[in-house]
Every structure is written in C-alpha cells, then in structure tokens.
Coordinates of C-alpha atoms in Angstrom, one line a residue:
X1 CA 25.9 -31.3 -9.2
X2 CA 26.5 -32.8 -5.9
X3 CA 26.0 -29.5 -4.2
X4 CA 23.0 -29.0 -6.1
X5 CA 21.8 -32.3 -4.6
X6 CA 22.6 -31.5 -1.2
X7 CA 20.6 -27.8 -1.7
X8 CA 17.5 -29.5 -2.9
X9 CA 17.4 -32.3 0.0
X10 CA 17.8 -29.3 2.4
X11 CA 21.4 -30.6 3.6
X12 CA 22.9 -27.2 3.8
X13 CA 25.8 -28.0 5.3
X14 CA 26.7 -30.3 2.6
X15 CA 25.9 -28.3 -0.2
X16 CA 28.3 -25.8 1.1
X17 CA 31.0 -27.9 1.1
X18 CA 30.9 -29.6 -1.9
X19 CA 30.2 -26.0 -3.9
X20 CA 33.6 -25.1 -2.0
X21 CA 35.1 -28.0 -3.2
X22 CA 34.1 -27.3 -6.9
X23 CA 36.0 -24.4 -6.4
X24 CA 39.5 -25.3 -4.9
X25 CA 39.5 -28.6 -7.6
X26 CA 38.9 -25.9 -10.7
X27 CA 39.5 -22.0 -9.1
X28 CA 38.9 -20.4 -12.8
X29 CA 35.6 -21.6 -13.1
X30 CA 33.2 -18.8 -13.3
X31 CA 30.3 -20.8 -13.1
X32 CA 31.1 -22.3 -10.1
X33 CA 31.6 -19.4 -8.1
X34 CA 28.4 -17.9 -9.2
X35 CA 26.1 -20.9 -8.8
X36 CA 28.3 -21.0 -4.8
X37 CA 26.9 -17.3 -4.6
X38 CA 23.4 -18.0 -5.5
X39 CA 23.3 -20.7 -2.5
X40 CA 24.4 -18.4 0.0
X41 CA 22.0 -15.5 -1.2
X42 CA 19.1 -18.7 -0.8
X43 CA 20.3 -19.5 2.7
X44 CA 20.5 -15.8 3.5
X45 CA 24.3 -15.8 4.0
X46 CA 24.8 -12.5 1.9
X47 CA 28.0 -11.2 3.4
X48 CA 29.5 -15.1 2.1
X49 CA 27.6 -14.7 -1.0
X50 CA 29.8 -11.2 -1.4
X51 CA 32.8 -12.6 -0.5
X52 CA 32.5 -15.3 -3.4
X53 CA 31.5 -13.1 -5.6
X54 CA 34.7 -10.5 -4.7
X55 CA 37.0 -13.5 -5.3
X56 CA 35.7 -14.7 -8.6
X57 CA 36.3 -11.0 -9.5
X58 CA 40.1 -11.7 -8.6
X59 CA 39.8 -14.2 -11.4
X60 CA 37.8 -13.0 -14.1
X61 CA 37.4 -9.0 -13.7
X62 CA 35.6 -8.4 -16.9
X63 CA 33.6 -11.9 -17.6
X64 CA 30.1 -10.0 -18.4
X65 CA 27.9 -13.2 -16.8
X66 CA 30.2 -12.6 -13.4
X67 CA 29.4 -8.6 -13.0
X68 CA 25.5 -9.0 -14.3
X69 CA 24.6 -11.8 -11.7
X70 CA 26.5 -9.3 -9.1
X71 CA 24.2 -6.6 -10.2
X72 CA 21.2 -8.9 -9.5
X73 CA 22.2 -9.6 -6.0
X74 CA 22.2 -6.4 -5.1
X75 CA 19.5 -5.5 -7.0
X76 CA 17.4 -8.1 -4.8
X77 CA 19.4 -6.7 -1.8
X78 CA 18.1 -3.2 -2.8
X79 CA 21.5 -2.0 -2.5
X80 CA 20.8 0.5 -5.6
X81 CA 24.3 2.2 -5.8
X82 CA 26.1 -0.9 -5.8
X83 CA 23.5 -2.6 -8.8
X84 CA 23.8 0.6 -10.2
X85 CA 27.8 0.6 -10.6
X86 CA 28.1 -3.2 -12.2
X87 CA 25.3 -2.1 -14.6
X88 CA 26.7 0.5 -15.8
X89 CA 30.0 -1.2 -16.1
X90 CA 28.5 -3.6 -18.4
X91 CA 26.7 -1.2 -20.7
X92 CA 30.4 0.9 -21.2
X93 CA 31.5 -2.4 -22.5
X94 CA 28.3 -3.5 -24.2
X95 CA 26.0 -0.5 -24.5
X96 CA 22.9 -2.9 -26.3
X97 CA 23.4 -5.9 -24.1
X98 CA 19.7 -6.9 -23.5
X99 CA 19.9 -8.4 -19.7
X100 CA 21.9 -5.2 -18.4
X101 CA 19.2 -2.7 -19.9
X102 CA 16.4 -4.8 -18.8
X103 CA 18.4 -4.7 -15.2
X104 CA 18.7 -0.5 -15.7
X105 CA 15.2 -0.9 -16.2
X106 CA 14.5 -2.9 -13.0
X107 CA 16.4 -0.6 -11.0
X108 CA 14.4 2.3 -12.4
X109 CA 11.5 1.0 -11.0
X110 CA 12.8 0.3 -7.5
X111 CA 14.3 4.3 -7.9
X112 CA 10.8 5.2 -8.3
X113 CA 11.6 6.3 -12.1
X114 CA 8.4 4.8 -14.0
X115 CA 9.3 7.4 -16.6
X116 CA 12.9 6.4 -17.3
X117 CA 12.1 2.4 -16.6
X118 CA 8.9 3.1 -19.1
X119 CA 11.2 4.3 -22.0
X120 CA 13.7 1.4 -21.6
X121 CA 11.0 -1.3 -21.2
X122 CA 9.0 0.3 -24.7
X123 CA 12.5 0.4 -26.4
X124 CA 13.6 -2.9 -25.1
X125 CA 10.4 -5.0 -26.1
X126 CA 10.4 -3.0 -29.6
X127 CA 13.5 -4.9 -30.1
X128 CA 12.6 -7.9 -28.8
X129 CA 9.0 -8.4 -29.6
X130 CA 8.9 -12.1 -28.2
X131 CA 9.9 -11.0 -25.0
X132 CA 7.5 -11.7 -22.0
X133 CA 9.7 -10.3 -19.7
X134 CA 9.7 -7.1 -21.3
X135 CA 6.5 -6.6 -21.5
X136 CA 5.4 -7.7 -18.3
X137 CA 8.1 -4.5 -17.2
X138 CA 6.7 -1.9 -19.3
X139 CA 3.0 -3.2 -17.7
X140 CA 5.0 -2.6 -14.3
X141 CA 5.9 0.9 -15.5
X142 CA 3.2 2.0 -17.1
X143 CA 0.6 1.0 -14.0
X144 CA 3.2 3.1 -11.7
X145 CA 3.1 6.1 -14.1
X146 CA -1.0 5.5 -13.8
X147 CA -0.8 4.8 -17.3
X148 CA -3.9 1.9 -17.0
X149 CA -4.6 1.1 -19.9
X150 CA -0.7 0.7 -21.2
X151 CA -0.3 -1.2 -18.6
X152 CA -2.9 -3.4 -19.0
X153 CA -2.2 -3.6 -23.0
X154 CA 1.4 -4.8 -22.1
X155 CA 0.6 -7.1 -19.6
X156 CA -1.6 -8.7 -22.1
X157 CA 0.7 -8.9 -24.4
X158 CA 3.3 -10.8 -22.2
X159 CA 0.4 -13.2 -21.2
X160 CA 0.2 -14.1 -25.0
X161 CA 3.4 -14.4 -25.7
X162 CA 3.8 -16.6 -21.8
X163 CA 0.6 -17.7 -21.2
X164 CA 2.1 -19.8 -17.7
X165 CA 3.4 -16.2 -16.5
X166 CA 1.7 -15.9 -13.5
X167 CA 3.0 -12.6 -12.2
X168 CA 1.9 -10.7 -15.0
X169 CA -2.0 -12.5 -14.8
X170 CA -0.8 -11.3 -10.8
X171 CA -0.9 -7.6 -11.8
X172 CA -3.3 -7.5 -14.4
X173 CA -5.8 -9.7 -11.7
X174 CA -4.8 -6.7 -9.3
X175 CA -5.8 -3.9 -11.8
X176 CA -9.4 -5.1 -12.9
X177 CA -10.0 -5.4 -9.0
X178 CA -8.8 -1.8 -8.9
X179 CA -11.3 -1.2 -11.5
X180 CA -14.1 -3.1 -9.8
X181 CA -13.8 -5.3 -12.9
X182 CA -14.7 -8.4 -10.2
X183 CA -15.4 -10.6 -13.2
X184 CA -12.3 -10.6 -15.4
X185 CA -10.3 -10.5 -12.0
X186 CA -11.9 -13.5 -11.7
X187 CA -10.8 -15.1 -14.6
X188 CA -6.9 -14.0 -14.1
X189 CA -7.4 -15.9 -11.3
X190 CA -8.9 -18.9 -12.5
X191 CA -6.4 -19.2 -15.6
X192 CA -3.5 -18.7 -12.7
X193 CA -5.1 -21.5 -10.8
X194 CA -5.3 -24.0 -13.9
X195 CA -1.6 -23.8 -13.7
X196 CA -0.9 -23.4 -10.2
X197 CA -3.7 -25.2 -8.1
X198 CA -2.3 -23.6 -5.2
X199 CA -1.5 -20.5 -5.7
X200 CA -1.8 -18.5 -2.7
X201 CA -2.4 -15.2 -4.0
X202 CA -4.6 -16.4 -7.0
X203 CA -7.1 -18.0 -4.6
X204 CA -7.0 -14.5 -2.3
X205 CA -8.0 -12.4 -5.7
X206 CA -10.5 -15.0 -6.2
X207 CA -12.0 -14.8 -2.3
X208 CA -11.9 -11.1 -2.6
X209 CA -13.7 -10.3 -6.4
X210 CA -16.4 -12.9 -4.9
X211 CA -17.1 -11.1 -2.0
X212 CA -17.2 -7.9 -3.5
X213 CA -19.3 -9.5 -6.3
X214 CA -21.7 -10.9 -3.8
X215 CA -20.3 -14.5 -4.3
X216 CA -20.8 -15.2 -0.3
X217 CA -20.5 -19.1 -0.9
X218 CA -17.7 -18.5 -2.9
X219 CA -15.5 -16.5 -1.1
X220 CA -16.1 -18.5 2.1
X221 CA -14.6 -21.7 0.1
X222 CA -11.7 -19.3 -1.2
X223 CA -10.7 -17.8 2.1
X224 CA -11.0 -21.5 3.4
X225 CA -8.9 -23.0 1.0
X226 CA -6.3 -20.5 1.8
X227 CA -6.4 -21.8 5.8
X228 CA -5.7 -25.1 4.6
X229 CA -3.1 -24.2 2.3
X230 CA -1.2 -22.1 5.2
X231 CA -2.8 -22.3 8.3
X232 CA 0.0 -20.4 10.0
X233 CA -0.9 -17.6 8.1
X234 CA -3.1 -15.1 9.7
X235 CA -4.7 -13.6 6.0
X236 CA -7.4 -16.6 5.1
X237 CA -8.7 -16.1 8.9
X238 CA -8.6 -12.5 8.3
X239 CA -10.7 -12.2 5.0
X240 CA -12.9 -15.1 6.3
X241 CA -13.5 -12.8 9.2
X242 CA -14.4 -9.8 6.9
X243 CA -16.7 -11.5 5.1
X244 CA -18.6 -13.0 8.4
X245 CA -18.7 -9.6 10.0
X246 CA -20.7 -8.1 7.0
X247 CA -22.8 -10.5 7.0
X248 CA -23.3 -9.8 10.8
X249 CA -22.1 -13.4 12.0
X250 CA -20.5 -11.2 14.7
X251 CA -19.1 -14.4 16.8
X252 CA -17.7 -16.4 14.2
X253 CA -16.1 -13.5 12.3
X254 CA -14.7 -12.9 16.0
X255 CA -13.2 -16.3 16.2
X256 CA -11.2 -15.9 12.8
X257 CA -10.0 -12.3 13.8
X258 CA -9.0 -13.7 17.0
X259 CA -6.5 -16.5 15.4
X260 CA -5.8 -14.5 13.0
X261 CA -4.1 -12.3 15.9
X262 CA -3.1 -15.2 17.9
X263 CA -0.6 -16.2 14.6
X264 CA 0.8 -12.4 14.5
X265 CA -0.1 -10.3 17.9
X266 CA 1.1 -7.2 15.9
X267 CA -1.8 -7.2 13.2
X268 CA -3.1 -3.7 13.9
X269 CA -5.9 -3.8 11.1
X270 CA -7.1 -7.4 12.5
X271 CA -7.2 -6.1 15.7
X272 CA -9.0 -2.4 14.6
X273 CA -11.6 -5.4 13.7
X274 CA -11.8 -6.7 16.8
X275 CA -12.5 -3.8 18.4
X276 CA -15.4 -3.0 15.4
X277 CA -17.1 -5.9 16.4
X278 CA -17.2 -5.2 19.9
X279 CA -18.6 -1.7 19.5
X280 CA -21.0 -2.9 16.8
X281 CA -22.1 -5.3 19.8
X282 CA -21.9 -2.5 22.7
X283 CA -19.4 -4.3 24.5
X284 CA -17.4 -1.3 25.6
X285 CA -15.3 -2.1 28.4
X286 CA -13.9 -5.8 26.4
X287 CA -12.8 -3.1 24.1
X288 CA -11.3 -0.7 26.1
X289 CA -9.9 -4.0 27.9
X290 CA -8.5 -5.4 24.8
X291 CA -7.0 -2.0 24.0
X292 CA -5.1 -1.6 27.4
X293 CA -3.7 -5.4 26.8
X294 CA -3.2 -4.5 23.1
X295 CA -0.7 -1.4 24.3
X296 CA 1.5 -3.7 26.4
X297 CA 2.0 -5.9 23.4
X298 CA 3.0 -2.8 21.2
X299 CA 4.6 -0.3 23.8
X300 CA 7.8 -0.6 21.9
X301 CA 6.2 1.0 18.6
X302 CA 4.8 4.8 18.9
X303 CA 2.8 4.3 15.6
X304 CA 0.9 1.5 17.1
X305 CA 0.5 2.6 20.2
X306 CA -1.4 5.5 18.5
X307 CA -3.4 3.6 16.4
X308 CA -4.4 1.9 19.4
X309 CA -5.4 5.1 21.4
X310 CA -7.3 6.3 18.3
X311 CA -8.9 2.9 18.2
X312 CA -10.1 3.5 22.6
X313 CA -11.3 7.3 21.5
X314 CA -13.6 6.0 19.2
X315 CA -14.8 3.7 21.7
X316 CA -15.3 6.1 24.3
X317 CA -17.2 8.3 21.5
X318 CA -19.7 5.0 20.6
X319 CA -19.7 5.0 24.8
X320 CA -20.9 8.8 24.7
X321 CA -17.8 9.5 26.9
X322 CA -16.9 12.5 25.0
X323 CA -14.5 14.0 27.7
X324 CA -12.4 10.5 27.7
X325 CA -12.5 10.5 23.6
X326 CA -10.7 13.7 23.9
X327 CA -8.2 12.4 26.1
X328 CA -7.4 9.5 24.2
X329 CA -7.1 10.9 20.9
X330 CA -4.7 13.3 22.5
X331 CA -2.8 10.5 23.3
X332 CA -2.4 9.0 20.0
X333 CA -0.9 12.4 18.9
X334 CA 1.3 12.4 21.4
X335 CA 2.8 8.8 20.3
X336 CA 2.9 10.0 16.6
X337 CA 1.5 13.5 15.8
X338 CA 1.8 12.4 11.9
X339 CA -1.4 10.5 12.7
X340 CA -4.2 11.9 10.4
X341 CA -7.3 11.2 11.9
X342 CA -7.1 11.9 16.0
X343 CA -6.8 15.3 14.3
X344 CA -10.0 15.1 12.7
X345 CA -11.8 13.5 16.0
X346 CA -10.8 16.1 18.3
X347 CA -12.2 18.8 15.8
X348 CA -15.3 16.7 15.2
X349 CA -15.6 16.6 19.3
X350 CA -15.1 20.2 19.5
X351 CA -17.8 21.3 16.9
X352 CA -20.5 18.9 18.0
X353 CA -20.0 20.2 21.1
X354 CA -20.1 24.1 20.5
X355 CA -17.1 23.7 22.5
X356 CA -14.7 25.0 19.1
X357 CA -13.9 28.5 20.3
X358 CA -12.8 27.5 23.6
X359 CA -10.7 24.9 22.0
X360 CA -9.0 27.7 19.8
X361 CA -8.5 29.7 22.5
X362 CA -6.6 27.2 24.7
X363 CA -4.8 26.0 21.1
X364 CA -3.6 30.0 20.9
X365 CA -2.3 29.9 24.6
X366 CA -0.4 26.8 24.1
X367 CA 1.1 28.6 21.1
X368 CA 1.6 31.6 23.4
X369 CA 3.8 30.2 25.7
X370 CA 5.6 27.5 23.5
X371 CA 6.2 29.1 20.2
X372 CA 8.2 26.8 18.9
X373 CA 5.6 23.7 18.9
X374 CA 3.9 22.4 15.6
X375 CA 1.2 20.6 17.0
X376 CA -1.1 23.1 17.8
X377 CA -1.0 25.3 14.8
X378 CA -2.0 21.7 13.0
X379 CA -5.1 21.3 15.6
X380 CA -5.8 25.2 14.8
X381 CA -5.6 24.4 11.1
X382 CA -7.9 21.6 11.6
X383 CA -10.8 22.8 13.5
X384 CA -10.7 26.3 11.2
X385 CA -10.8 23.6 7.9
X386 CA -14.3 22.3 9.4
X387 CA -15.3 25.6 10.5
X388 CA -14.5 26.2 6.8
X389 CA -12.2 29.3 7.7
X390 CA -9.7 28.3 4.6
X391 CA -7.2 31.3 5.0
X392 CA -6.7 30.7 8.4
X393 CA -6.8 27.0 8.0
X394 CA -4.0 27.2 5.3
X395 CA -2.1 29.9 7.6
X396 CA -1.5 27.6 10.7
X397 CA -0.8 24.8 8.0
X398 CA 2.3 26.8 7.2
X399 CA 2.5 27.9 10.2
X400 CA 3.3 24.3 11.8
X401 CA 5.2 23.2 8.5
X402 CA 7.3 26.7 8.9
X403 CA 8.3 25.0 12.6
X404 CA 8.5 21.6 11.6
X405 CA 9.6 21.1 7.9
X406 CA 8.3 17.6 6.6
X407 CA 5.3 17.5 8.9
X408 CA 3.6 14.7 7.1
X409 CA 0.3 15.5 8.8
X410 CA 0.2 19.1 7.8
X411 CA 1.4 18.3 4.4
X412 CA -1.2 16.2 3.7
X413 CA -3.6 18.8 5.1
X414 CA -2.4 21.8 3.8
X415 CA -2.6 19.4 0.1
X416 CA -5.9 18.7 0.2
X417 CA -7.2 22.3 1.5
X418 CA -5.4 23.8 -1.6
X419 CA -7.1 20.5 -4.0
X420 CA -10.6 21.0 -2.3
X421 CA -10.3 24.8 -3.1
X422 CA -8.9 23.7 -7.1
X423 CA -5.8 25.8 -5.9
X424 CA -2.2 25.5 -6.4
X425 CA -3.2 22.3 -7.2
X426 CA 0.9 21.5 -8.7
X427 CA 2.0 22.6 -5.0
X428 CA -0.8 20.6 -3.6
X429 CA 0.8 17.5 -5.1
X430 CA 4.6 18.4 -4.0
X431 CA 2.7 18.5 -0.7
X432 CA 1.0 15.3 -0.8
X433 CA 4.0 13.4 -2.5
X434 CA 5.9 14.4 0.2
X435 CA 3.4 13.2 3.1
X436 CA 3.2 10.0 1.4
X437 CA 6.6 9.4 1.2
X438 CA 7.0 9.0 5.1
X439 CA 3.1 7.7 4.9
X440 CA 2.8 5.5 2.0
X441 CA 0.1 3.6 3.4
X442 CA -2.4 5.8 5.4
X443 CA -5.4 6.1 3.4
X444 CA -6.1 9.4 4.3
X445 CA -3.0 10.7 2.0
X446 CA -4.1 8.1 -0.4
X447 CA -7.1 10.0 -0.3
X448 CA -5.7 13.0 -0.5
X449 CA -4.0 12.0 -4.0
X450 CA -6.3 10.5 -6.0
X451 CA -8.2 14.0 -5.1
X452 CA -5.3 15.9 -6.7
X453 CA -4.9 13.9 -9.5
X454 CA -9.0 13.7 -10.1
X455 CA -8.2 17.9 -10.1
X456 CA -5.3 17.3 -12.9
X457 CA -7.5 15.0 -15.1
X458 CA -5.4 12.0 -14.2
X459 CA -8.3 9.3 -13.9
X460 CA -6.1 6.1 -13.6
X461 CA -4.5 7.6 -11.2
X462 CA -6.8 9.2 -9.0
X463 CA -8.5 5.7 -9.0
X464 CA -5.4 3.4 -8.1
X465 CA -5.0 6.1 -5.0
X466 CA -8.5 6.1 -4.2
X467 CA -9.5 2.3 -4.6
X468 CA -6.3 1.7 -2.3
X469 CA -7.6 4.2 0.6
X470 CA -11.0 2.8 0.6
X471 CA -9.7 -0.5 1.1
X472 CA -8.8 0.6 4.7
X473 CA -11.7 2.9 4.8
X474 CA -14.4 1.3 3.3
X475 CA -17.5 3.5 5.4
X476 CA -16.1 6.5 4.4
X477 CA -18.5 8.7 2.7
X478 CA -16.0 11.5 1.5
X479 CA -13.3 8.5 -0.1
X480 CA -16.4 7.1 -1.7
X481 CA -17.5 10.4 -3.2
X482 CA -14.0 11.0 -4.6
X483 CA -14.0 7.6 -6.3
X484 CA -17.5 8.3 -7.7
X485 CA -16.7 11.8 -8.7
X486 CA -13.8 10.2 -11.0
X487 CA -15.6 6.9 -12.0
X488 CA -18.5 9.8 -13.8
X489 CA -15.1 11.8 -15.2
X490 CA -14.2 8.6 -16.7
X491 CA -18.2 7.7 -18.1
X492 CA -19.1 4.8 -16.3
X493 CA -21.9 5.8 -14.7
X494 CA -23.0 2.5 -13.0
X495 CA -19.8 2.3 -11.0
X496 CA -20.0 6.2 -10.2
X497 CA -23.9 5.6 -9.6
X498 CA -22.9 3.0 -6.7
X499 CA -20.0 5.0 -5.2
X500 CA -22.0 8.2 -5.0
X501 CA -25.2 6.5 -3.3
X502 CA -22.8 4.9 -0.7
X503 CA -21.3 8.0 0.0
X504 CA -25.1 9.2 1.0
X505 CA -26.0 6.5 2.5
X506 CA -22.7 7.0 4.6
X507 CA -23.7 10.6 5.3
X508 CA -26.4 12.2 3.6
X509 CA -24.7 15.9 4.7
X510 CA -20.6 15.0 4.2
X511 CA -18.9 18.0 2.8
X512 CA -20.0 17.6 -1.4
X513 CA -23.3 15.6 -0.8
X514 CA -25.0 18.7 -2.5
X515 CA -22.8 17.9 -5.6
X516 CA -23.2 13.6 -5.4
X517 CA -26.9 14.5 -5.1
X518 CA -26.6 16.7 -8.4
X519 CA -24.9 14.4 -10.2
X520 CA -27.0 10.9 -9.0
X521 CA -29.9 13.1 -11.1
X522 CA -28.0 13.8 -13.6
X523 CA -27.1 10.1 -14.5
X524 CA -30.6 9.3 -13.9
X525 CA -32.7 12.1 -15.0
X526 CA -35.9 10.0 -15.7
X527 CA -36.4 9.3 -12.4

C-alpha cells in the first residue's frame, strides 16, 4: 500500500523500495512480486520487471495468476514467443481457463491471425455472453479479416453490454469514418466525450467527421480544443492547418503547419504541406529552400530524404523545370528505390515530353552494361505500363523481381498490372501482401489492394485499403475512382456518385474515366 502511495505521488524511488521491502518481510507472496513487476513495466524498467518476475517463479512455478500476468508483459512487450510459451503452459494445465484463451486470442491478432483470433473471440463470447471484452476482440478480428459489418455488430454489442468502453466506441467511430458515415462517427464521439470530456482522440474524430461533413466552425473548435488540451502535440496544429488550407487561408494554415513542425522537425506529411502551400502560392525557391534545409535535418534517414527529393521534383515540375524534375526524382530513387511514385514522375516526364523512347533506350544500355541492377528493368516496366505495353511491362516487372527478390516497388507494380488486367488476380494479391509488408503505409500499395480485393468481391475490404490511401492522397483521381467503383458494387450510389465526379473533376482523362463516366449515367439516367 505504501508503495502504491509512493507510485501515485510520482516518488519513484520510494515506491521501489517499499515494494522491495514487501518482498524480503513476506518472500512467498505472489502478489507482491507481481504488483513489484507491474511498477517496473510502468517506469519502463523491463529487464527489473523480468527479473522479479523470474524470482517469483523460484517460489511459486505453477501459481496460474504468476505465469498469466508474465504472458501479458510480454505480450505488451511484443515478445510473441515468450507470451506464446506461458500461454500455452497455462492452457496444458487448464485448457478452458477464460483469461489465457482471451490472451491466445490477443496474441493472434498481433501474429496477424484475424482468422484464428476470430474463432476464439466467437467461441469465447458464446460462452460468456456478458463479456465486453470479448466482444470488443471479435470486433477487432472481424474489422482485420474486413469482415465490417461483424465487426461493427460485435462492437455494438460490447458497447451495450459496457456502455463507458471507450475503445470499442474508438473503433466503431473509426469504421463509420471509413464508411463516410460522418454522422454516426459523430455520435461515437460525442457519447465518448460525455464520459471522457477530454478525450484526445474523441475530439480528433469529431474535428475530422466535421470537416469532411462541411462542419468548418466545428472542426475549427475541435482541432482547437485539442491545442489546448496538448499544445506540445503537433496533430491539433496539423488538422487546424488542413482545414485552413482548403479553405485557401494559405497564411494561417502556414503558421499551424509551421508549429506543428517546430514541435517534431521529422513530420514529413506536415512538411509535404508546407511545401503544397508554397507551390499553390508560386513561391518556388522558399520551397526548394525549405527542402535543401529539410535534407540536413533528415540526412540520417534514406526514406525521408527521398520523400524529400520527390517533394523538390514536383516543384521543379509546378516551376516548368522539367530537366531538374528529372534529376530530383532520380534522386529520391537512389535514397530508396522502393519509393512508388518518383517512378511514376519520371515516366509522366518522359511521355509528355515524346522523350519515352530515348528514355528506353538509355534504360536498355544501363541494363546492357550492368545486368545485374533492378532498378532499370522497374523504370522500363513503368514507362511500358503508361505506354500501355502490358507484356512487356509485366516482363521487366519480373525481370527486376528475378534480380532483386522482395522488390516492394515492383511487387506492388507488377500486382496491380495483373488486377488492372483481372489477371492472376490470387498472385496479384501474394504480390501486393508482400509489398505491403515492408510498405504498410504507402498509399500507393494501399491502393493497389483495395483494387485487388474490389476484383475478388471483397467490398469491406477494398474500402478500408482504399479510404486509408486516399487519406494521404486525397487529389488522386485514380484512388477516388477505385473507391467509387466499390462504393456502386456495394449500392450506395450517392457515396459512389461523389467519388466518381471527384475523380473527373481530378482528371477528366485518368486511365477508367470512360468507365466513371458510364457509370455517373447510369446512376443518374434521367439526366
């Protein structure tokens, strides 16, 4: 109790002893060595918290409460073997012990499982029927299987049976943005903040459904709120910033992205804002200024430092410097040749410039004298995809995965070539799954999934992957096309209607603006 006192009024040192203490007066207390455990795991002491728990273990090897709260450390820790092991060491001895399985079920999901932690969550709250907890898991499971409406059925359940349980109102808030369903995100929100005032993350879904739902006034007070909540935190000056910039207050929205980067330098979307602004304002050289100062802050990290020279090709391109585009966007291939869409510039760069055949040419004598080099086969692959040359586009994709296995870029690629042409589409996905497990947040292989999965009929999913990409690339036409394309698959045509005129508004000649055009009169055929 006294350590407990000690934790709360912050006096670590103190705590620590007296928890110690509890131990040397009574040494075969379980309980005390767990609740010394939990203290260090708090104050991030984890090799201590191990050490307690490996000497409680001297004293009690098979009390059940000891090995399950050992299983949850590492759990937390993501050490998955060792949470694996004291789970299944409780099941041999108690094989319908409802914490362990829940924990089995837990660890499922961190293994990326949904299937397996699915079945035990379903079984689990069959038995328990009163159990939030289980519940709220199975919704967990069944949203990563892309099982939405499971999901959302569970997680409704758990909110009846636990109304203050805020992290399943949390997930469900997060699946009706997903769903563009602004106004019963909303209320998720709203019912979180009647119990929590201040919940951070409650007020942020708020902010956000408002501003996609037009709520300018609204969202400004949200994303306000959240800078007085934490003004060390760069996300309130971020979405503030968002919002101002679409509403073309250009210098304001400048002056939140700006402190939202002097709070964390590092913020490479905040700063791919910055630069935005300054193109949408034809200030060229504060850009290219702000990049070259940007790279010495981030020289450590190749992936940023790519995204950076992406960022100065594209301002060279608004600069019509076509010749120093090119140059830049080679640069960001050379920091990390994984990076999707330098590949895509350079191509664009080449076409609109008839210059396409002397680029393959010079691509074919790099390959020439250095056989053994991905890169260019991918660039080859590329430009003959735009050209729309498939069988030689897929031919260098396999060419460049043949010389580097695991080539995320190519993968993707190659995916998405074989789901555009509805082919393979089961080895398109293998591709994809791969390229997003080295890239599992570049919305171009977001992009590329919820393609595949619109292909294999798998709506929920296709729109969880595509809603995700678009919120990184929210003016492009072809991610907007694929998320109208499903929202019609799925019957709501007002939600397919918008996506499908913003993707031709966008670009009224994108690759599938015939078929968005097709459809649009199809939903509307009395006009």
């Amino acid at each position: 109790i006294l350590g407990n006192f000690y934790a709360a009024t912050k006096d670590h040192g103190k705590a620590e002893d007296a928890y110690l203490k509890g131990i040397e007066i009574d040494p075969t207390n379980i309980r005390s060595y767990i609740t010394t455990a939990n203290f260090y795991y708090l104050t991030r002491h984890n090799e201590k918290a191990l050490s307690i728990y490996k000497k409680a273990l001297e004293v009690q090897p098979e009390d059940i409460r000891l090995i399950e709260n050992i299983a949850v450390f590492h759990l937390k820790n993501k050490n998955h073997n060792e949470a694996e092991k004291y789970i299944s060491k409780i099941l041999e001895k108690r094989p319908k012990y409802f914490p362990a399985r829940m924990l089995e079920g837990r660890l499922a999901l961190l293994q990326k499982n949904p299937d397996k932690a699915a079945d035990i969550f379903t079984q689990l709250a069959s038995e328990e029927p009163k159990s939030s907890t289980a519940q709220y898991f199975r919704g967990i499971a069944c949203f990563a299987k892309g099982e939405v409406n499971n999901a959302k059925s569970s997680l409704t359940k758990a909110i009846e049976l636990n109304p203050n349980l805020i992290k399943a109102r949390l997930l469900l808030a997060d699946i009706y943005m997903n769903e563009q369903k602004y106004d019963l995100a909303r209320k998720e929100a709203n019912e979180i903040l009647e119990i929590n005032p201040g919940d951070y993350k409650a007020i942020l879904i708020a902010g956000k459904a408002d501003t996609y739902s037009g709520n300018v006034k609204e969202a400004k007070r949200a994303f306000e709120s959240l800078i007085a909540l934490e003004p060390d935190n760069p996300t309130g000056y971020y979405r503030l910033g968002i919002l101002q910039a679409a509403q073309k207050k250009y210098s304001r929205a400048m002056t939140n992205f700006q402190k939202a980067l002097s709070i964390n330098p590092s913020l490479i979307d905040v700063f791919g804002r910055v630069i935005s602004l300054h193109i949408a304002k034809k200030e060229f050289d504060k850009a290219l200024s702000k990049c070259d100062a940007q790279m010495e802050i981030t020289e450590k990290s190749p992936q940023v430092s790519a995204i950076i020279q992406y960022l100065k090709g594209n301002v060279y391109l608004a600069k019509n410097s076509s010749h120093e585009a090119e140059k830049s966007f080679n640069n960001a291939l050379k920091f990390n040749s994984d990076f999707l869409r330098p590949y895509y510039s350079l191509a664009k760069i080449y076409l609109k410039g008839g210059k396409e055949e002397k680029a393959i040419a010079q691509y074919k004598m790099l390959i020439d004298k250095q056989p053994g080099q991905a890169l260019p086969h991918m660039m080859l692959g590329t430009i003959y995809e735009m050209q729309k040359q498939f069988d030689l586009a897929e031919e260098h994709y396999l060419e460049a995965l043949k010389i580097k296995p695991g080539f995320a870029a190519a993968e993707n690629n190659l995916a998405y070539l074989l789901a555009s042409q509805n082919k393979d589409i089961d080895v398109a996905l293998g591709y994809a799954q791969s390229a997003k497990e080295k890239l599992p947040d570049d919305p171009g292989v977001m992009d590329t999934i919820g393609l595949i999965y619109y292909k294999k009929q798998m709506y929920d999913r296709a729109l969880r992957e595509l809603t995700g990409s678009l919120e990184k690339l929210p003016e492009n036409a072809t991610v907007h096309f694929h998320l109208g394309l499903t929202y019609h698959k799925k019957g709501n045509k007002d939600l397919a209607e918008k996506e499908l005129k913003k993707a031709l508004k966008l670009d009224n000649n994108f690759n599938g603006s015939d078929e968005a055009k097709k459809i649009l009169a199809s939903l509307r055929p009395e006009e």
